[in-house]
Steps between C-alpha positions, in 0.01 A plus 500: 500500500522742793712375787363485856757760610374743236138436599582579862683815396209615283255441785713717726555788260149506351344691793786752479449542126126535557550777755779687324384471139148373441320695775654838403434424133136422575470810719645722227275340236190568709608864547551535123150386408325729748368796297641848549280765660524868414503734797634849433692624803686817596773431755666784693822424685723787609722289727729314263846478655669290232430279198416206725340693787152561369217551747258367238685177408270272697190662349634441147579137589135449592388670177706269281415184694130571458565598135369856521629697204511845348266585214770382260474151659859536620579435864589790725873568528598600853799695366308727265124489564469739790499872573760636738873489557736311269845468662826507311574154367469423133503878455778710650264749665181452704174578324155607615189393313181627658188707437650840576513619138153379402197725475190416702330398177780252426474362853126454451558313172760283672252398770233423238733248335588319822316280748710517814741742672764355732718726715778276623700766686526879491774540763759576236877495485723671755860613471619312809351366819745720696472811280213679676331788323341614827597364838147534636335323206694172538540503124811469286525740207242399239593442136152407379177384658159572648159519337476810281201690362492290180489179703206643692331595174550143376340359816216751486422398142534130583254529785261707288512239223443221756834333439672272750774665707755319716735702719739395772755630748668746434254687277392800705768548766802731463632616257146543362384853587220541752280654231537201268464259791172662600377464142602133502329440835178662379502299177570167669301554820808431715663715767866455592568550871848630422660188651703228334653204679737210462605191695868439579604159630795662678519863617867475598661718232833321542329181387238635257631739234156529336397769749562835327742735673258793474229293671720415797626859532151646488373258764791581732441872463142449616577254783778666700778347294383142553439236236271199548621190684616198294250247371198499268283809471287733294594850393230756416592818311272800460520738206579791735817325621379326816650153547361250751583139576321197641683207654394139458349356822505840672268682258362229271479120495493398133873497435442568128206720393232262373275549199163343578263446207122522504380171355152637440651724232517312164841655427640332811368149439841372383701689762637345820324608818825645631815620319799658683609827342839655594524782245391866472132588541293814541213554740189621319137569581232397250149607413214275608424375149839325485514124547794382710679212329775479763614696805812530718509363853797553734312388816604791724540465876320745730805730485522456124133582451548817701800588284299444182226727632752770587616490138142517374518147359227232514528150649462349151572668167431402137747300290296458179162655422261527205187687400289525183563773245203454269605229256849485650643495852741696719769311694763609747784289640633661820837327471799465270345184357638514145860546607671165441880509480542151354457335163186286476617331182287431197126560534418278201414180684148409600454401864810678630316702768346181641840329507695787657226583748537148635879528521517841671382502860258784564643539851856566374507881496869502404408340166374790289384262227271333754303825525474516122372144452274487805353850498597731213439264209159365611377852583633673189386222266146529639501876444628467143248230412223717642622799295501286186147381575387861554649598165308227321 
């Protein structure tokens, strides 16, 4: 006979047991029974700063959660299944695994065997943020990085074979040569303006140590030794070394750059209307046959609009775009969307995106995971599902 005290205790702990044990068990069981889906993918990531600092980590999380696999039916391993820079870690010396030693025929065969090309980041690895190779270039000394001729050959073949290509910031900016960038622009139908930008919630360098020393020095050299006044602001950097700033309330009114999504685009149907975005972005121009999934809006003042015009920048500029490539599609993310410096945990639970999306406020720009759950996951999952459908 169960005592009344025990009954009361069981009633109290049952909901806790249900939440902590039964619900995760059910979620995992559902994930297990969902069939795997083969989608052969080439991932290029040249900006890998350490074993845990992988620009493609979030992309691989989405792949495993949706159960996309290699031809072997094994899941993609974020530590080994990419082309690019492998930092010293398990091995004593860094290693480079890329296309540079392959013949064009081998590159062609590689494309034939795959369905999708994803360029996570081509910026590369630098010696030190303060070790400048050229004072006028704003660049530290490069160890490895930039799109090379074999990468361009891969993309040319992929487009010719009507494969799906996804590329994002920084794919075509420095240290990619102008020749290779032009090839990339022609292949993708995108033109980089030469400008990149970033939001800083505090421009006081005594308070915010995230502002690179070279950036501050270059700005001061161009503005009579003055740095920007404290408070939130945007910094724009041109490839030729020009640095310009915009102050919140003086030059623009959306404190954080906003990503606005076009609901009439099927890829945006699960995206919030507005998502704040405080990270790096590039300003690009697109051909008319591109569909705009999302665009950036900083809401410039009259003075800010004049400043944008003086820099040759538009009032609005693309954040995510897509266009058909025969059977496949071409996509470009004009932001550092895949860069997530936190551990998302196991992907092997069904319903996790729905749960975490509800727990992470879309308006909280300081929460990097909020951007993943509210914007990156729903967009990337749609693109992957579309690519799988195109393959079939």
